[in-house]
């Protein structure tokens, strides 16, 4: 999840925690606690992404792929990170230190804000298709939510509008609301957000804003409604993702009945449960090949055709193949299973790279490997590895599980 979304969620949760606690003994203490809980929750909601400083420990692209969302995104290391952040706040914020010494509600609020901030970071990162491995070192398995677009304006609107209305100064309230509205307009104008979704987001903004306004200066109804809307949206997206994966898998099997559909990575469109981008993986052990496909799917093709999904994310594909009324294919890669397995066994960089790759596209003609999930990123596929380059084996490779262990290991004949 992008850091702006992490921050907005952190501010919203910190505000809700503050408003749910008993009032401090005097107004200055109340103001200090208010700032402390907002800042601590927002910082906690971003803190795990400091793992980006570890990128240079491994050669490109392995540094980013294996160290980002790495150890700092594990449940085991959340507690020491939380203690470190709390200690930094204690040392660097004298007025907060005085308050924490004297006020039990402030100490409870700090613990809740920091703990919820870290937990929400992992939960939100789980919701998209990039994945996390939260239970390391007990298991290095990756978990993928495949539910929410990495930049989701619904979170901005639902939480941002009540937060803007809470601001003390009218000029800041108006500026915050204007920025949120402008962001939606830009998203829609660039084709990332459908106009129907734009209208729905405005309705959500009005509902959450009205609830907060009616709740009064110390109320929390708008924030509670906003977080409920966010949770409900994630639940709806989870159901839609599951249904879409089944629809795409059926279309893949119809196109090639001899394969086993091993995975379908689902990427949501912003605020649009009907439209999904996908990258799929099929394998045929007998024939010695595996195939990757990418494209767009609509869960309701009679109402909204796949090519009618927001144009900024559909793009202008060079080729379009209809696998079913609701599933369009834009690209495909056919690769050799034995060649991929041989590279893993003989090339230590490839072996390390395969600890990240969920959709490993092998191009023997160029000697490149790339994760097909990111084939259409604006600046090129940041996962690309040049497997033919002679380099030393990287040291300090994290022991994450191989996302495609099922593809890399040999299977008895007839299983695929």
Coordinates of N, CA, C and O in Angstrom, one line a residue, residues 81-260:
X81 N 10.0 -3.2 16.9 CA 9.8 -1.9 16.2 C 8.9 -1.0 17.0 O 9.2 0.3 17.0
X82 N 7.9 -1.5 17.6 CA 7.0 -0.6 18.3 C 7.7 0.0 19.6 O 7.5 1.1 19.9
X83 N 8.5 -0.9 20.2 CA 9.2 -0.4 21.4 C 10.2 0.7 21.0 O 10.5 1.7 21.7
X84 N 10.9 0.5 19.8 CA 11.8 1.5 19.3 C 11.1 2.8 19.0 O 11.6 3.9 19.4
X85 N 10.0 2.8 18.3 CA 9.3 4.0 18.0 C 8.8 4.7 19.3 O 8.9 5.9 19.4
X86 N 8.3 3.9 20.3 CA 7.9 4.5 21.5 C 9.0 5.2 22.3 O 8.9 6.3 22.8
X87 N 10.2 4.5 22.2 CA 11.4 5.1 22.9 C 11.8 6.4 22.2 O 12.2 7.4 22.9
X88 N 11.7 6.4 20.9 CA 12.1 7.7 20.1 C 11.2 8.8 20.5 O 11.6 10.0 20.7
X89 N 9.9 8.5 20.6 CA 8.9 9.5 20.9 C 9.2 10.0 22.4 O 9.1 11.2 22.6
X90 N 9.5 9.1 23.2 CA 9.8 9.5 24.6 C 11.0 10.4 24.7 O 11.0 11.4 25.4
X91 N 12.0 10.1 24.0 CA 13.3 10.8 24.1 C 13.2 12.1 23.3 O 13.8 13.1 23.8
X92 N 12.5 12.2 22.3 CA 12.5 13.4 21.4 C 11.3 14.4 21.6 O 11.3 15.4 21.0
X93 N 10.4 14.0 22.5 CA 9.2 14.9 22.7 C 9.0 15.2 24.1 O 8.3 14.4 24.9
X94 N 9.7 16.2 24.7 CA 9.6 16.5 26.1 C 8.2 16.6 26.7 O 7.9 16.1 27.8
X95 N 7.3 17.4 26.0 CA 6.0 17.6 26.6 C 5.2 16.3 26.6 O 4.4 16.0 27.5
X96 N 5.4 15.4 25.6 CA 4.8 14.1 25.6 C 5.3 13.2 26.7 O 4.6 12.5 27.4
X97 N 6.6 13.4 27.0 CA 7.2 12.6 28.1 C 6.6 12.9 29.4 O 6.3 12.1 30.3
X98 N 6.4 14.2 29.7 CA 5.8 14.7 30.9 C 4.4 14.2 31.0 O 4.0 13.7 32.1
X99 N 3.6 14.2 29.9 CA 2.3 13.7 29.9 C 2.2 12.2 30.2 O 1.4 11.8 31.0
X100 N 3.1 11.5 29.6 CA 3.0 10.0 29.7 C 3.4 9.6 31.2 O 2.9 8.6 31.7
X101 N 4.2 10.4 31.8 CA 4.6 10.1 33.2 C 3.4 10.2 34.1 O 3.2 9.5 35.1
X102 N 2.5 11.2 33.8 CA 1.4 11.6 34.7 C 0.1 10.9 34.3 O -0.8 10.8 35.2
X103 N -0.1 10.5 33.1 CA -1.5 10.1 32.6 C -1.5 8.7 32.2 O -0.9 8.3 31.2
X104 N -2.4 7.9 32.8 CA -2.6 6.5 32.4 C -3.3 6.5 31.1 O -3.0 5.7 30.2
X105 N -4.4 7.3 30.8 CA -5.0 7.3 29.5 C -4.1 7.6 28.4 O -4.2 7.0 27.3
X106 N -3.1 8.5 28.6 CA -2.1 8.8 27.6 C -1.2 7.6 27.3 O -0.9 7.3 26.1
X107 N -0.8 6.9 28.3 CA 0.0 5.7 28.1 C -0.8 4.6 27.4 O -0.2 4.0 26.4
X108 N -2.0 4.4 27.7 CA -2.9 3.5 27.1 C -3.1 3.9 25.6 O -3.0 3.1 24.7
X109 N -3.3 5.2 25.4 CA -3.5 5.7 24.0 C -2.3 5.5 23.2 O -2.4 5.1 22.0
X110 N -1.1 5.7 23.7 CA 0.1 5.6 23.0 C 0.3 4.1 22.6 O 0.6 3.8 21.4
X111 N 0.1 3.2 23.5 CA 0.2 1.8 23.3 C -0.8 1.3 22.2 O -0.4 0.6 21.3
X112 N -2.0 1.8 22.3 CA -3.0 1.4 21.2 C -2.6 2.0 19.9 O -2.7 1.3 18.9
X113 N -2.2 3.2 19.8 CA -1.9 3.9 18.6 C -0.8 3.2 17.9 O -0.8 3.0 16.7
X114 N 0.3 3.0 18.6 CA 1.5 2.4 18.0 C 1.2 0.9 17.6 O 1.5 0.5 16.5
X115 N 0.5 0.2 18.5 CA 0.2 -1.2 18.2 C -0.7 -1.4 17.0 O -0.5 -2.2 16.1
X116 N -1.8 -0.6 16.9 CA -2.7 -0.6 15.8 C -2.1 -0.1 14.5 O -2.3 -0.7 13.4
X117 N -1.2 0.9 14.6 CA -0.5 1.4 13.5 C 0.3 0.3 12.8 O 0.3 0.1 11.6
X118 N 1.1 -0.4 13.6 CA 2.0 -1.5 13.0 C 1.1 -2.6 12.4 O 1.4 -3.1 11.4
X119 N 0.1 -3.0 13.2 CA -0.7 -4.1 12.7 C -1.4 -3.7 11.4 O -1.5 -4.5 10.5
X120 N -1.9 -2.5 11.3 CA -2.6 -2.1 10.1 C -1.7 -2.0 8.9 O -2.1 -2.2 7.8
X121 N -0.4 -1.7 9.2 CA 0.5 -1.7 8.0 C 0.6 -3.0 7.4 O 0.5 -3.2 6.2
X122 N 0.7 -4.1 8.2 CA 0.8 -5.4 7.6 C -0.5 -5.8 7.0 O -0.5 -6.4 5.9
X123 N -1.6 -5.5 7.6 CA -2.9 -5.9 7.1 C -3.1 -5.2 5.7 O -3.6 -5.9 4.7
X124 N -2.8 -3.9 5.6 CA -3.0 -3.2 4.4 C -2.1 -3.7 3.3 O -2.5 -3.8 2.1
X125 N -0.9 -4.0 3.6 CA 0.1 -4.5 2.6 C -0.4 -5.9 2.1 O -0.2 -6.3 1.0
X126 N -1.0 -6.7 3.0 CA -1.5 -8.0 2.6 C -2.6 -7.9 1.5 O -2.7 -8.8 0.7
X127 N -3.4 -6.8 1.6 CA -4.5 -6.7 0.7 C -4.2 -6.7 -0.8 O -5.1 -7.0 -1.6
X128 N -3.0 -6.3 -1.2 CA -2.8 -6.3 -2.6 C -2.0 -7.5 -3.1 O -1.7 -8.4 -2.3
X129 N -1.6 -7.5 -4.4 CA -1.0 -8.7 -5.0 C 0.5 -8.9 -4.8 O 1.1 -9.9 -5.2
X130 N 1.1 -7.9 -4.2 CA 2.6 -7.9 -4.0 C 3.0 -9.0 -3.0 O 3.9 -9.7 -3.1
X131 N 2.2 -9.0 -1.9 CA 2.4 -10.1 -0.9 C 3.3 -9.7 0.3 O 4.1 -8.8 0.3
X132 N 3.1 -10.5 1.4 CA 4.0 -10.4 2.6 C 4.2 -11.8 3.1 O 3.5 -12.7 2.7
X133 N 5.2 -12.0 3.9 CA 5.4 -13.3 4.6 C 5.5 -13.0 6.1 O 6.6 -13.0 6.7
X134 N 4.4 -12.8 6.8 CA 4.3 -12.3 8.1 C 4.8 -13.2 9.2 O 5.1 -12.8 10.3
X135 N 4.8 -14.6 8.9 CA 5.0 -15.5 10.0 C 6.5 -16.1 9.9 O 6.8 -17.0 10.6
X136 N 7.4 -15.4 9.2 CA 8.8 -15.8 9.2 C 9.3 -15.4 10.6 O 9.0 -14.4 11.2
X137 N 10.2 -16.3 11.2 CA 10.9 -17.4 10.6 C 10.2 -18.8 10.8 O 10.8 -19.8 10.5
X138 N 9.0 -18.8 11.3 CA 8.3 -20.0 11.5 C 7.9 -20.6 10.2 O 7.9 -21.9 10.0
X139 N 7.6 -19.8 9.2 CA 7.4 -20.2 7.8 C 7.7 -19.0 6.9 O 7.4 -17.9 7.3
X140 N 8.4 -19.3 5.8 CA 8.7 -18.3 4.9 C 7.7 -18.1 3.8 O 8.0 -17.4 2.8
X141 N 6.5 -18.7 3.9 CA 5.5 -18.6 2.9 C 5.0 -17.2 2.7 O 4.8 -16.5 3.6
X142 N 4.8 -16.9 1.4 CA 4.2 -15.6 1.0 C 2.7 -15.7 1.1 O 2.1 -16.8 0.8
X143 N 2.0 -14.6 1.5 CA 0.6 -14.5 1.5 C 0.2 -13.3 0.6 O 0.7 -12.2 0.8
X144 N -0.8 -13.6 -0.2 CA -1.3 -12.5 -1.2 C -2.8 -12.3 -1.0 O -3.6 -13.3 -1.1
X145 N -3.2 -11.0 -0.7 CA -4.6 -10.7 -0.6 C -5.3 -10.6 -1.9 O -6.5 -11.0 -2.0
X146 N -4.7 -10.0 -2.9 CA -5.3 -9.8 -4.2 C -6.6 -9.2 -4.2 O -7.5 -9.5 -4.9
X147 N -6.8 -8.1 -3.3 CA -8.1 -7.5 -3.1 C -8.2 -6.1 -3.4 O -9.2 -5.6 -3.9
X148 N -7.1 -5.3 -3.1 CA -7.2 -3.9 -3.2 C -6.1 -3.3 -4.0 O -4.9 -3.8 -4.0
X149 N -6.4 -2.3 -4.9 CA -5.4 -1.6 -5.6 C -4.4 -0.9 -4.7 O -4.8 -0.4 -3.6
X150 N -3.1 -0.8 -5.1 CA -2.1 -0.3 -4.2 C -2.3 1.1 -3.9 O -1.9 1.6 -2.8
X151 N -3.0 1.9 -4.7 CA -3.4 3.3 -4.4 C -4.9 3.3 -4.5 O -5.5 3.4 -5.6
X152 N -5.6 3.3 -3.4 CA -7.0 3.2 -3.3 C -7.6 4.5 -2.8 O -7.6 4.7 -1.6
X153 N -8.3 5.3 -3.6 CA -8.9 6.6 -3.1 C -10.0 6.4 -2.2 O -10.3 7.4 -1.5
X154 N -10.7 5.3 -2.1 CA -11.7 5.1 -1.1 C -11.3 5.4 0.3 O -12.0 6.0 1.1
X155 N -10.1 4.9 0.6 CA -9.5 5.1 2.0 C -9.3 6.6 2.2 O -9.5 7.1 3.3
X156 N -8.8 7.3 1.2 CA -8.5 8.7 1.3 C -9.8 9.5 1.6 O -9.9 10.3 2.5
X157 N -10.9 9.2 0.9 CA -12.1 9.9 1.0 C -12.8 9.6 2.3 O -13.3 10.5 3.0
X158 N -13.0 8.3 2.6 CA -13.8 7.9 3.7 C -13.2 8.4 5.0 O -13.9 8.9 5.9
X159 N -11.9 8.3 5.2 CA -11.2 8.8 6.4 C -10.8 10.2 6.3 O -10.9 11.0 7.3
X160 N -10.4 10.7 5.1 CA -9.9 12.0 4.9 C -11.0 13.1 5.2 O -10.7 14.2 5.7
X161 N -12.2 12.9 4.7 CA -13.2 13.9 4.9 C -13.6 14.2 6.4 O -13.5 15.3 6.8
X162 N -13.8 13.1 7.2 CA -14.0 13.4 8.6 C -12.8 14.0 9.3 O -13.0 14.9 10.1
X163 N -11.6 13.6 8.9 CA -10.4 14.2 9.5 C -10.3 15.7 9.1 O -9.9 16.5 9.9
X164 N -10.7 16.0 7.8 CA -10.6 17.4 7.4 C -11.6 18.3 8.2 O -11.3 19.4 8.6
X165 N -12.8 17.7 8.5 CA -13.8 18.5 9.2 C -13.4 18.6 10.7 O -13.9 19.5 11.4
X166 N -12.6 17.8 11.2 CA -12.1 17.9 12.6 C -11.1 19.0 12.8 O -10.9 19.5 13.9
X167 N -10.4 19.4 11.7 CA -9.4 20.4 11.8 C -9.9 21.7 12.5 O -11.1 22.1 12.2
X168 N -9.1 22.3 13.3 CA -9.6 23.5 14.1 C -9.8 24.7 13.2 O -10.7 25.5 13.4
X169 N -8.9 24.9 12.2 CA -9.0 26.1 11.4 C -9.8 25.9 10.1 O -9.5 24.9 9.3
X170 N -10.7 26.8 9.8 CA -11.6 26.7 8.6 C -10.8 26.6 7.3 O -11.1 25.8 6.4
X171 N -9.7 27.4 7.2 CA -8.9 27.4 6.0 C -8.3 26.0 5.7 O -8.2 25.6 4.6
X172 N -7.8 25.4 6.8 CA -7.2 24.1 6.6 C -8.3 23.0 6.3 O -8.1 22.1 5.5
X173 N -9.5 23.2 6.9 CA -10.6 22.3 6.5 C -10.9 22.4 5.0 O -11.0 21.4 4.3
X174 N -11.0 23.6 4.5 CA -11.4 23.8 3.1 C -10.2 23.3 2.2 O -10.5 22.7 1.2
X175 N -9.0 23.5 2.6 CA -7.9 23.1 1.8 C -7.8 21.6 1.7 O -7.6 21.0 0.7
X176 N -8.1 20.9 2.9 CA -8.1 19.4 2.9 C -9.2 18.8 2.0 O -8.9 17.9 1.2
X177 N -10.4 19.4 2.1 CA -11.5 18.9 1.3 C -11.2 19.2 -0.2 O -11.5 18.3 -1.1
X178 N -10.6 20.3 -0.5 CA -10.3 20.7 -1.9 C -9.3 19.7 -2.5 O -9.4 19.3 -3.6
X179 N -8.3 19.4 -1.7 CA -7.2 18.5 -2.1 C -7.8 17.1 -2.4 O -7.4 16.4 -3.4
X180 N -8.7 16.6 -1.5 CA -9.3 15.3 -1.8 C -10.1 15.3 -3.0 O -10.1 14.4 -3.9
X181 N -10.9 16.4 -3.2 CA -11.7 16.5 -4.5 C -10.9 16.5 -5.7 O -11.1 15.9 -6.7
X182 N -9.8 17.3 -5.6 CA -8.9 17.5 -6.8 C -8.2 16.1 -7.1 O -8.1 15.8 -8.3
X183 N -7.9 15.4 -6.1 CA -7.3 14.0 -6.3 C -8.2 13.1 -7.1 O -7.8 12.4 -8.0
X184 N -9.5 13.1 -6.7 CA -10.5 12.3 -7.4 C -10.6 12.7 -8.8 O -10.7 11.9 -9.7
X185 N -10.7 14.0 -9.1 CA -10.8 14.6 -10.4 C -9.6 14.1 -11.3 O -9.8 13.7 -12.4
X186 N -8.4 14.2 -10.7 CA -7.2 13.8 -11.5 C -7.3 12.3 -11.8 O -7.0 11.9 -12.9
X187 N -7.6 11.5 -10.8 CA -7.7 10.1 -11.1 C -8.7 9.8 -12.2 O -8.5 8.9 -13.0
X188 N -9.9 10.4 -12.1 CA -10.9 10.2 -13.1 C -10.5 10.7 -14.5 O -10.7 10.1 -15.5
X189 N -9.9 11.9 -14.6 CA -9.5 12.5 -15.8 C -8.4 11.7 -16.5 O -8.3 11.6 -17.7
X190 N -7.5 11.1 -15.7 CA -6.4 10.3 -16.3 C -6.9 8.8 -16.6 O -6.1 8.0 -17.1
X191 N -8.1 8.5 -16.3 CA -8.7 7.2 -16.7 C -8.3 6.1 -15.7 O -8.5 4.9 -16.1
X192 N -7.9 6.5 -14.5 CA -7.7 5.4 -13.5 C -9.0 5.1 -12.7 O -9.0 4.1 -12.0
X193 N -9.9 6.0 -12.7 CA -11.1 5.9 -11.9 C -12.3 6.1 -12.8 O -12.4 7.2 -13.5
X194 N -13.3 5.2 -12.8 CA -14.5 5.4 -13.6 C -15.4 6.5 -13.0 O -15.3 6.7 -11.8
X195 N -16.2 7.1 -13.9 CA -17.0 8.2 -13.4 C -18.1 7.7 -12.4 O -18.5 8.4 -11.5
X196 N -18.5 6.5 -12.6 CA -19.5 5.9 -11.7 C -18.9 5.7 -10.3 O -19.5 6.1 -9.3
X197 N -17.6 5.3 -10.3 CA -16.9 5.2 -9.0 C -16.7 6.5 -8.4 O -16.7 6.7 -7.2
X198 N -16.4 7.5 -9.3 CA -16.2 8.9 -8.8 C -17.4 9.4 -8.0 O -17.4 9.9 -6.9
X199 N -18.6 9.1 -8.6 CA -19.9 9.5 -8.0 C -20.1 8.8 -6.7 O -20.5 9.3 -5.7
X200 N -19.8 7.5 -6.7 CA -19.9 6.7 -5.4 C -19.0 7.2 -4.3 O -19.4 7.2 -3.2
X201 N -17.8 7.6 -4.7 CA -16.8 8.1 -3.7 C -17.3 9.4 -3.1 O -17.2 9.7 -1.9
X202 N -17.9 10.3 -4.0 CA -18.5 11.5 -3.5 C -19.6 11.2 -2.5 O -19.8 11.9 -1.5
X203 N -20.5 10.2 -2.8 CA -21.5 9.9 -1.8 C -21.0 9.4 -0.5 O -21.5 9.7 0.6
X204 N -19.9 8.5 -0.6 CA -19.3 8.1 0.7 C -18.7 9.2 1.4 O -18.8 9.3 2.7
X205 N -18.1 10.2 0.7 CA -17.5 11.3 1.4 C -18.6 12.1 2.1 O -18.4 12.6 3.3
X206 N -19.7 12.3 1.4 CA -20.8 13.1 2.0 C -21.4 12.4 3.3 O -21.7 13.0 4.3
X207 N -21.5 11.0 3.2 CA -22.1 10.3 4.3 C -21.2 10.3 5.5 O -21.6 10.6 6.6
X208 N -19.9 10.1 5.3 CA -18.9 10.1 6.4 C -18.8 11.5 7.0 O -18.7 11.7 8.2
X209 N -18.7 12.5 6.1 CA -18.6 13.9 6.5 C -19.8 14.3 7.3 O -19.7 15.0 8.4
X210 N -21.0 14.0 6.9 CA -22.3 14.4 7.6 C -22.3 13.7 8.9 O -22.7 14.3 9.9
X211 N -21.9 12.4 9.0 CA -21.9 11.7 10.3 C -21.0 12.4 11.3 O -21.3 12.5 12.5
X212 N -19.8 12.8 10.8 CA -18.9 13.4 11.7 C -19.4 14.8 12.1 O -19.2 15.2 13.3
X213 N -20.0 15.5 11.2 CA -20.4 16.9 11.5 C -21.6 16.9 12.5 O -21.6 17.7 13.5
X214 N -22.5 15.9 12.4 CA -23.6 15.8 13.4 C -23.1 15.3 14.7 O -23.7 15.6 15.8
X215 N -21.9 14.6 14.8 CA -21.4 14.1 16.0 C -20.9 15.2 16.9 O -20.7 14.9 18.1
X216 N -20.6 16.3 16.4 CA -20.1 17.4 17.2 C -18.6 17.5 17.4 O -17.9 16.6 16.8
X217 N -18.2 18.4 18.1 CA -16.7 18.7 18.3 C -15.9 17.5 18.8 O -14.8 17.3 18.4
X218 N -16.5 16.8 19.7 CA -15.8 15.6 20.3 C -16.4 14.3 19.8 O -16.0 13.2 20.4
X219 N -17.2 14.3 18.8 CA -17.8 13.1 18.4 C -16.9 12.2 17.5 O -15.8 12.7 17.1
X220 N -17.3 11.0 17.3 CA -16.5 10.1 16.5 C -17.3 9.2 15.5 O -16.8 8.3 14.9
X221 N -18.6 9.6 15.3 CA -19.4 8.8 14.5 C -18.9 8.7 13.0 O -19.0 7.7 12.4
X222 N -18.4 9.8 12.5 CA -17.9 9.9 11.1 C -16.7 9.0 11.0 O -16.5 8.3 10.0
X223 N -15.8 9.0 12.0 CA -14.6 8.1 11.9 C -15.0 6.6 12.0 O -14.4 5.8 11.3
X224 N -15.9 6.3 12.9 CA -16.4 4.9 13.0 C -17.0 4.5 11.7 O -16.7 3.4 11.2
X225 N -17.8 5.3 11.1 CA -18.5 5.0 9.8 C -17.4 4.8 8.7 O -17.5 3.9 7.9
X226 N -16.4 5.7 8.7 CA -15.4 5.6 7.7 C -14.6 4.3 7.8 O -14.4 3.6 6.8
X227 N -14.2 3.9 9.0 CA -13.5 2.7 9.1 C -14.4 1.5 8.8 O -13.9 0.5 8.3
X228 N -15.7 1.6 9.1 CA -16.6 0.5 8.8 C -16.7 0.4 7.3 O -16.7 -0.7 6.7
X229 N -16.8 1.5 6.6 CA -16.9 1.5 5.1 C -15.6 0.9 4.5 O -15.7 0.1 3.6
X230 N -14.4 1.2 5.1 CA -13.2 0.7 4.6 C -13.1 -0.8 4.8 O -12.7 -1.6 3.9
X231 N -13.5 -1.3 6.0 CA -13.5 -2.7 6.2 C -14.5 -3.4 5.3 O -14.2 -4.5 4.8
X232 N -15.7 -2.8 5.1 CA -16.7 -3.5 4.2 C -16.2 -3.5 2.8 O -16.5 -4.5 2.1
X233 N -15.6 -2.5 2.4 CA -15.0 -2.4 1.0 C -14.0 -3.5 0.8 O -14.0 -4.2 -0.2
X234 N -13.1 -3.7 1.8 CA -12.1 -4.8 1.7 C -12.8 -6.2 1.6 O -12.4 -7.0 0.8
X235 N -13.8 -6.3 2.4 CA -14.6 -7.6 2.4 C -15.2 -7.8 1.0 O -15.2 -9.0 0.4
X236 N -15.9 -6.8 0.5 CA -16.5 -6.9 -0.9 C -15.4 -7.3 -1.9 O -15.6 -8.1 -2.8
X237 N -14.3 -6.6 -1.8 CA -13.2 -6.8 -2.8 C -12.7 -8.3 -2.7 O -12.3 -8.9 -3.7
X238 N -12.6 -8.8 -1.5 CA -12.2 -10.2 -1.3 C -13.1 -11.2 -1.9 O -12.7 -12.1 -2.6
X239 N -14.4 -11.0 -1.8 CA -15.4 -11.8 -2.4 C -15.3 -11.7 -4.0 O -15.3 -12.7 -4.7
X240 N -15.2 -10.5 -4.5 CA -15.1 -10.2 -5.9 C -13.8 -10.9 -6.5 O -13.9 -11.4 -7.6
X241 N -12.7 -10.8 -5.7 CA -11.5 -11.3 -6.2 C -11.6 -12.9 -6.3 O -11.1 -13.5 -7.3
X242 N -12.2 -13.5 -5.3 CA -12.4 -14.9 -5.4 C -13.3 -15.3 -6.6 O -12.9 -16.3 -7.3
X243 N -14.3 -14.6 -6.8 CA -15.2 -14.9 -7.9 C -14.5 -14.7 -9.2 O -14.6 -15.5 -10.2
X244 N -13.8 -13.6 -9.3 CA -13.0 -13.3 -10.6 C -12.0 -14.4 -10.9 O -11.8 -14.8 -12.0
X245 N -11.3 -14.9 -9.8 CA -10.3 -15.9 -10.0 C -10.9 -17.2 -10.6 O -10.3 -17.8 -11.5
X246 N -12.1 -17.5 -10.0 CA -12.7 -18.7 -10.6 C -13.2 -18.5 -12.0 O -13.0 -19.5 -12.8
X247 N -13.6 -17.4 -12.3 CA -14.1 -17.1 -13.7 C -12.9 -17.1 -14.7 O -13.0 -17.7 -15.8
X248 N -11.7 -16.6 -14.3 CA -10.6 -16.6 -15.1 C -10.0 -18.0 -15.3 O -9.6 -18.4 -16.4
X249 N -10.0 -18.8 -14.2 CA -9.5 -20.1 -14.2 C -10.3 -21.0 -15.1 O -9.8 -21.8 -15.9
X250 N -11.6 -20.8 -15.1 CA -12.5 -21.6 -16.0 C -12.2 -21.2 -17.5 O -12.1 -22.1 -18.4
X251 N -11.9 -19.9 -17.8 CA -11.6 -19.5 -19.1 C -10.3 -20.1 -19.6 O -10.1 -20.5 -20.7
X252 N -9.3 -20.2 -18.7 CA -8.0 -20.7 -19.0 C -8.1 -22.2 -19.3 O -7.5 -22.7 -20.3
X253 N -8.8 -22.9 -18.5 CA -9.0 -24.4 -18.8 C -9.7 -24.6 -20.1 O -9.5 -25.6 -20.8
X254 N -10.7 -23.8 -20.4 CA -11.4 -23.9 -21.7 C -10.5 -23.7 -22.8 O -10.5 -24.4 -23.9
X255 N -9.5 -22.7 -22.7 CA -8.6 -22.4 -23.8 C -7.6 -23.5 -24.0 O -7.1 -23.7 -25.1
X256 N -7.2 -24.2 -22.9 CA -6.2 -25.3 -23.0 C -6.5 -26.3 -21.9 O -6.0 -26.2 -20.8
X257 N -7.3 -27.3 -22.2 CA -7.8 -28.3 -21.2 C -6.6 -29.1 -20.7 O -6.8 -29.8 -19.6
X258 N -5.5 -29.1 -21.3 CA -4.4 -30.0 -20.9 C -3.5 -29.5 -19.8 O -2.6 -30.1 -19.3
X259 N -3.8 -28.2 -19.3 CA -2.9 -27.6 -18.3 C -3.6 -27.7 -16.9 O -4.7 -27.9 -16.8
X260 N -2.7 -27.4 -16.0 CA -3.2 -27.2 -14.6 C -3.0 -25.7 -14.3 O -1.9 -25.1 -14.5

